[in-house]
Coordinates of C-alpha atoms and ligand atoms in Angstrom, one line a residue:
X858 CA -97.4 12.1 153.2
X859 CA -97.7 14.0 156.4
X860 CA -100.6 16.2 157.3
X861 CA -101.5 19.0 154.8
X862 CA -99.9 16.9 152.1
X863 CA -96.4 17.8 153.5
X864 CA -93.5 15.4 153.3
X865 CA -93.0 12.9 156.1
X866 CA -89.7 14.4 157.1
X867 CA -91.1 17.8 158.0
X868 CA -90.1 19.0 161.4
X869 CA -93.6 19.7 163.0
X870 CA -93.4 22.2 165.8
X871 CA -97.1 22.1 166.5
X872 CA -99.8 20.0 164.8
X873 CA -102.6 22.4 165.6
X874 CA -102.2 25.1 164.5
X875 CA -99.9 23.5 162.0
X876 CA -96.4 24.9 162.2
X877 CA -93.6 23.0 160.4
X878 CA -90.3 23.4 158.6
X879 CA -88.3 21.3 156.2
X880 CA -85.0 19.7 157.1
X881 CA -82.0 21.9 156.0
X882 CA -80.8 19.3 153.4
X883 CA -84.1 19.6 151.6
X884 CA -83.8 23.4 151.4
X885 CA -80.3 23.0 150.0
X886 CA -81.6 21.0 147.0
X887 CA -83.4 23.5 144.8
X888 CA -83.9 27.2 144.2
X889 CA -87.7 26.7 144.4
X890 CA -88.9 24.9 147.4
X891 CA -91.4 22.1 146.5
X892 CA -94.9 22.9 147.9
X893 CA -94.7 19.7 150.0
X894 CA -91.6 21.0 151.8
X895 CA -92.5 24.7 152.0
X896 CA -92.6 25.8 155.7
X897 CA -96.0 26.6 157.2
X898 CA -96.7 29.2 159.9
X899 CA -100.2 29.4 161.2
X900 CA -101.5 31.3 164.2
X901 CA -104.9 29.5 164.1
X902 CA -106.8 26.8 162.4
X903 CA -106.6 26.7 158.6
X904 CA -110.0 28.0 157.3
X905 CA -111.9 25.9 154.8
X906 CA -112.9 28.4 152.1
X907 CA -115.0 27.8 149.0
X908 CA -113.3 29.6 146.1
X909 CA -116.7 30.2 144.4
X910 CA -118.0 32.0 147.5
X911 CA -114.7 33.8 148.3
X912 CA -114.8 37.6 147.8
X913 CA -112.1 40.2 148.3
X914 CA -113.6 43.4 149.8
X915 CA -111.6 46.6 149.1
X916 CA -112.6 49.3 151.5
X917 CA -111.4 52.3 153.5
X918 CA -109.9 55.4 152.0
X919 CA -110.9 54.6 148.4
X920 CA -112.9 56.5 145.8
X921 CA -114.2 53.2 144.3
X922 CA -114.6 50.4 146.9
X923 CA -114.9 47.0 145.3
X924 CA -116.0 43.5 146.0
X925 CA -114.1 41.1 143.7
X926 CA -114.7 37.4 143.1
X927 CA -111.9 35.1 142.2
X928 CA -113.1 34.9 138.6
X929 CA -113.2 38.7 138.4
X930 CA -109.7 39.0 139.9
X931 CA -108.3 36.5 137.3
X932 CA -110.1 38.0 134.3
X933 CA -109.9 41.7 135.2
X934 CA -106.1 42.2 135.7
X935 CA -102.9 41.2 134.0
X936 CA -101.5 38.0 135.4
X937 CA -98.2 38.4 137.2
X938 CA -95.5 35.9 138.3
X939 CA -92.9 36.7 141.0
X940 CA -90.3 34.3 142.4
X941 CA -90.2 35.4 146.1
X942 CA -88.6 34.0 149.2
X943 CA -90.9 34.1 152.2
X944 CA -89.2 34.1 155.6
X945 CA -90.8 34.0 159.0
X946 CA -89.4 36.6 161.4
X947 CA -88.9 33.7 163.7
X948 CA -86.6 31.9 161.4
X949 CA -83.5 30.6 163.3
X950 CA -85.1 31.6 166.6
X951 CA -83.6 28.5 168.2
X952 CA -80.3 30.4 168.1
X953 CA -81.9 33.3 170.1
X954 CA -83.6 30.9 172.6
X955 CA -80.1 29.4 173.3
X956 CA -79.1 32.9 174.6
X957 CA -82.4 33.7 176.5
X958 CA -85.6 31.9 176.9
X959 CA -88.6 33.5 175.2
X960 CA -91.7 31.8 176.7
X961 CA -94.4 30.7 174.2
X962 CA -92.4 31.2 171.0
X963 CA -91.8 28.4 168.5
X964 CA -88.1 27.3 168.4
X965 CA -87.8 27.5 164.6
X966 CA -84.6 26.1 163.2
X967 CA -83.2 27.3 159.9
X968 CA -86.1 26.2 157.7
X969 CA -88.7 28.9 158.4
X970 CA -87.8 30.3 154.9
X971 CA -88.8 29.0 151.5
X972 CA -89.1 30.2 147.9
X973 CA -91.8 29.8 145.4
X974 CA -92.9 31.1 142.0
X975 CA -96.1 32.9 142.9
X976 CA -98.9 33.6 140.3
X977 CA -101.6 36.1 140.7
X978 CA -102.2 39.8 140.0
X979 CA -100.4 42.8 141.2
X980 CA -101.8 44.4 144.3
X981 CA -100.9 47.7 142.7
X982 CA -103.2 47.1 139.7
X983 CA -106.1 46.2 141.9
X984 CA -105.6 49.2 144.2
X985 CA -105.3 51.5 141.2
X986 CA -108.7 50.5 140.1
X987 CA -110.1 51.2 143.6
X988 CA -108.4 54.7 143.6
X989 CA -106.8 55.4 147.0
X990 CA -107.6 58.9 148.3
X991 CA -104.8 61.4 149.0
X992 CA -104.7 60.6 152.7
X993 CA -104.1 56.9 152.1
X994 CA -100.9 55.8 153.7
X995 CA -101.2 52.1 154.8
X996 CA -102.9 49.0 153.4
X997 CA -104.4 46.5 155.9
X998 CA -105.1 42.9 155.1
X999 CA -107.6 40.8 157.0
X1000 CA -108.2 37.1 157.0
X1001 CA -110.9 35.0 158.7
X1002 CA -108.6 32.6 160.7
X1003 CA -109.0 33.3 164.4
X1004 CA -105.9 33.0 166.6
X1005 CA -106.0 32.0 170.3
X1006 CA -102.4 33.3 170.5
X1007 CA -103.7 36.8 170.2
X1008 CA -105.0 38.7 173.2
X1009 CA -108.0 38.7 173.0
X1010 CA -108.4 35.9 170.4
X1011 CA -108.9 37.7 167.0
X1012 CA -108.6 37.2 163.3
X1013 CA -105.3 37.8 161.5
X1014 CA -105.0 41.5 160.5
X1015 CA -101.8 43.3 159.6
X1016 CA -100.7 46.2 157.3
X1017 CA -97.9 47.4 155.0
X1018 CA -97.2 51.0 153.9
X1019 CA -99.1 52.1 150.8
X1020 CA -95.8 52.8 149.0
X1021 CA -94.8 49.1 149.3
X1022 CA -98.3 48.0 148.3
X1023 CA -98.2 49.9 145.0
X1024 CA -94.5 49.4 144.2
X1025 CA -95.5 46.5 141.9
X1026 CA -94.0 43.4 143.4
X1027 CA -96.7 42.7 146.0
X1028 CA -99.2 40.1 144.7
X1029 CA -102.7 38.7 145.3
X1030 CA -101.7 35.2 144.5
X1031 CA -103.7 32.0 143.8
X1032 CA -100.9 29.7 142.7
X1033 CA -97.4 28.7 143.9
X1034 CA -95.0 26.7 141.7
X1035 CA -97.8 26.4 139.1
X1036 CA -100.2 24.7 141.5
X1037 CA -103.4 26.2 143.0
X1038 CA -102.6 27.5 146.4
X1039 CA -103.3 24.7 148.9
X1040 CA -105.4 25.7 151.9
X1041 CA -102.5 25.6 154.4
X1042 CA -100.7 28.3 152.3
X1043 CA -103.6 30.6 152.0
X1044 CA -105.9 29.3 149.2
X1045 CA -107.9 30.4 147.5
X1046 CA -106.0 33.8 147.6
X1047 CA -103.1 35.2 149.7
X1048 CA -101.0 38.3 149.7
X1049 CA -97.3 37.9 148.9
X1050 CA -95.2 40.9 150.0
X1051 CA -91.7 40.1 148.6
X1052 CA -88.8 41.4 150.8
X1053 CA -91.0 41.8 153.9
X1054 CA -91.2 39.5 156.8
X1055 CA -93.5 36.6 156.1
X1056 CA -96.1 37.9 158.7
X1057 CA -97.2 40.5 156.1
X1058 CA -98.0 37.9 153.4
X1059 CA -101.5 37.4 154.6
X1060 CA -103.1 34.0 153.7
X1061 CA -106.9 33.6 153.0
X1062 CA -107.1 37.4 152.5
X1063 CA -110.7 38.5 152.5
X1064 CA -110.5 42.3 153.1
X1065 CA -108.1 45.0 152.0
X1066 CA -108.6 48.3 154.0
X1067 CA -106.8 51.4 152.9
X1068 CA -106.0 53.6 156.0
X1069 CA -104.1 56.7 157.1
X1070 CA -102.2 54.7 159.7
X1071 CA -100.8 51.2 160.3
X1072 CA -103.2 48.4 161.5
X1073 CA -103.9 48.4 165.2
X1074 CA -104.6 44.6 165.3
X1075 CA -102.7 42.4 167.7
X1076 CA -100.3 41.0 165.1
X1077 CA -99.2 44.4 164.0
X1078 CA -99.2 46.4 167.2
X1079 CA -98.2 43.8 169.7
X1080 CA -96.8 40.7 167.9
X1081 CA -94.1 41.1 165.3
X1082 CA -92.9 44.2 166.9
X1083 CA -89.4 45.0 167.9
X1084 CA -89.0 46.9 171.2
X1085 CA -89.3 49.8 171.8
X1086 CA -93.0 49.9 171.3
X1087 CA -94.0 51.2 167.9
X1088 CA -91.1 49.9 166.0
X1089 CA -92.8 47.4 163.7
X1090 CA -91.3 44.7 161.6
X1091 CA -91.5 45.3 157.8
X1092 CA -88.6 44.7 155.6
X1093 CA -86.7 41.5 156.2
X1094 CA -83.1 41.7 157.5
X1095 CA -80.2 40.4 155.5
X1096 CA -79.6 36.8 156.4
X1097 CA -77.7 33.7 155.4
X1098 CA -77.3 30.2 156.8
X1099 CA -75.3 27.1 156.4
X1100 CA -77.6 24.2 155.3
X1101 CA -75.0 21.4 154.7
X1102 CA -73.2 20.0 156.6
X1103 CA -75.6 19.9 159.5
X1104 CA -74.9 20.7 163.2
X1105 CA -73.0 17.8 164.8
X1106 CA -72.0 16.1 161.5
X1107 CA -69.1 13.7 161.6
X1108 CA -67.1 14.1 158.4
X1109 CA -64.2 12.2 156.9
X1110 CA -61.0 14.3 156.6
X1111 CA -60.5 16.0 153.3
X1112 CA -62.4 18.6 151.3
X1113 CA -66.0 19.4 152.5
X1114 CA -68.6 21.1 150.4
X1115 CA -70.5 23.7 152.4
X1116 CA -73.9 24.9 151.1
X1117 CA -76.3 27.5 152.3
X1118 CA -78.6 30.3 151.3
X1119 CA -78.4 34.1 151.5
X1120 CA -81.4 36.5 151.3
X1121 CA -81.0 40.2 151.1
X1122 CA -84.5 41.3 152.1
X1123 CA -86.3 44.3 150.7
X1124 CA -84.7 45.3 147.5
X1125 CA -81.2 44.7 148.7
X1126 CA -79.0 42.3 146.8
X1127 CA -76.6 39.8 148.5
X1128 CA -73.3 40.6 146.9
X1129 CA -71.0 38.3 148.9
X1130 CA -71.0 35.4 151.3
X1131 CA -67.9 34.6 153.3
X1132 CA -67.4 31.2 155.0
X1133 CA -65.0 30.5 157.8
X1134 CA -63.7 26.9 158.5
X1135 CA -62.2 28.0 161.9
X1136 CA -64.7 29.9 164.0
X1137 CA -64.1 33.2 162.3
X1138 CA -60.3 33.3 162.3
X1139 CA -60.0 33.1 158.5
X1140 CA -62.7 33.5 155.8
X1141 CA -63.0 32.7 152.2
X1142 CA -65.6 33.9 149.7
X1143 CA -68.3 31.4 148.6
X1144 CA -69.6 31.0 145.1
X1145 CA -73.0 32.6 144.8
X1146 CA -75.7 30.8 142.7
X1147 CA -77.6 32.9 140.2
X1148 CA -80.8 33.4 142.2
X1149 CA -84.2 33.5 140.5
X1150 CA -84.8 37.3 140.5
X1151 CA -84.5 40.2 142.8
X1152 CA -86.9 38.9 145.5
X1153 CA -85.4 35.4 145.8
X1154 CA -82.7 33.9 148.0
X1155 CA -79.5 32.8 146.4
X1156 CA -77.9 29.5 147.2
X1157 CA -74.1 29.5 147.7
X1158 CA -71.4 26.9 148.2
X1159 CA -67.7 26.6 148.8
X1160 CA -65.2 23.8 149.5
X1161 CA -63.3 23.9 152.8
X1162 CA -60.4 21.8 154.0
X1163 CA -61.1 21.1 157.6
X1164 CA -58.3 19.7 159.8
X1165 CA -59.0 16.6 162.0
X1166 CA -60.8 17.4 165.2
X1167 CA -63.7 19.7 166.1
X1168 CA -64.4 22.6 163.8
X1169 CA -66.9 25.5 163.8
X1170 CA -68.0 26.6 160.4
X1171 CA -69.4 30.1 160.2
X1172 CA -70.9 32.2 157.4
X1173 CA -71.8 35.9 156.9
X1174 CA -73.6 37.7 154.0
X1175 CA -73.0 41.2 152.7
X1176 CA -75.5 43.3 150.8
X1177 CA -74.9 45.9 148.0
X1178 CA -74.7 48.7 150.6
X1179 CA -71.8 46.8 152.2
X1180 CA -73.9 46.0 155.3
X1181 CA -73.1 42.7 156.9
X1182 CA -75.1 40.4 159.1
X1183 CA -74.6 41.1 162.8
X1184 CA -72.1 38.8 164.4
X1185 CA -73.7 37.5 167.6
X1186 CA -77.2 36.5 168.6
X1187 CA -76.6 38.2 172.0
X1188 CA -76.6 41.6 170.3
X1189 CA -80.0 40.9 168.7
X1190 CA -81.9 39.6 171.7
X1191 CA -84.9 41.7 172.8
X1192 CA -88.0 40.9 174.7
X1193 CA -90.0 40.7 171.5
X1194 CA -87.7 37.9 170.6
X1195 CA -87.8 38.2 166.9
X1196 CA -85.3 38.0 164.1
X1197 CA -82.1 36.1 164.5
X1198 CA -79.9 37.0 161.5
X1199 CA -76.6 36.6 163.3
X1200 CA -73.7 34.6 161.7
X1201 CA -74.6 30.9 161.6
X1202 CA -72.3 28.6 163.5
X1203 CA -72.2 24.9 162.7
X1204 CA -70.1 22.5 164.8
X1205 CA -68.7 19.4 163.1
X1206 CA -66.2 16.7 163.9
X1207 CA -63.6 15.6 161.3
X1208 CA -62.2 12.1 161.7
Ligands
LIG2670 N1 -104.2 34.7 157.7 C1 -103.0 34.4 158.1 N2 -101.9 34.8 157.3 C2 -100.7 34.6 157.7 C3 -100.4 33.9 158.9 C4 -101.5 33.5 159.7 O1 -101.4 32.9 160.8 N3 -102.8 33.8 159.3 N4 -99.1 33.7 159.3 C5 -98.1 34.6 158.8 C6 -96.7 34.3 159.0 S1 -96.2 34.8 160.6 C7 -95.9 33.8 158.1 S2 -94.3 33.6 158.4 C8 -96.4 33.4 156.8 C9 -96.1 32.0 156.5 O2 -96.6 31.6 155.2 P1 -96.7 30.0 154.9 O3 -97.4 29.3 155.9 O4 -97.3 29.9 153.5 O5 -95.2 29.6 154.8 O6 -97.8 33.6 156.6 C10 -98.3 34.8 157.3 N5 -99.7 35.0 156.9
LIG2671 MO1 -93.9 34.5 160.6

């Protein structure tokens, strides 16, 4: 076991704060990512919280502000389960860094995305009891972990629109894959905002503030922002990637099974994944796996016949509005440096 009870084969980008992703072959194995292989993205040290002392403060534009213990949260609201994929906005950033350097950003490979069955209560139910006022428009989540990456160093605070917070799918979760949330994933309680960039799924949440405008904390207003200023990341972009074979694989001639995932993002379904054996000259449609619900990725696979020599395998996903992933990372690069959902390219050698 590695640190934080993770598998030994995790790719650890930084040990402190702990930032790690699973190898792509591991992600290809199952629809739900084992907790030991679930990627971890931390901006500061993991706080050590006592579940008995933990409270969730609900404050701001509310008629009935609340302070809820874990016991009260579990007993007072209907339990909910949602299978949701969480994807860091930096997933596949290494592909952007190959185009342009972005100083200080983690060179995530393709594994800053994972899927779990989350158990908790619906944020909508909890907010309903606190009664948002008519001018409520955004919901801010605050956690106690202090990040030195922020300027000045500050706790992790971000927000989502009220409409998303009360749509039903967002959770205050205390378990993942039927296990109590481990500290590194936000235990005792975290927010899970299905379909949004991972940055909005706040771990160790301790305060929920209902506001008339988005959070002005560093991680909302400066980090996780696309240029021009003010354009904030929320809904995740449609994405797919090739997980197997890996970059640089040497394969025997003959049929090759290609596997990957596709994720539609916020309420958009992936309806088709195409795979090219020859750098985009020809394409064939992959078989899409069932997926574990509207907020989860879908695995896909197809069999390609690759000629001997070097080959570049590519993939692209389409959503139910016929939108396709953008072709090239060059068209996505911006000084904020976030979100590479361009077509994956995997070079292999066939002998
Ligand atoms: N309190 C807190 N919540 C946080 C973060 C953090 O650093 N602190 N990182 C965010 C980011 S950027 C991502 S991608 C997800 C990662 O969740 P995970 O570590 O459980 O995979 O948590 C989000 N929630
Ligand atoms: Mo992230």
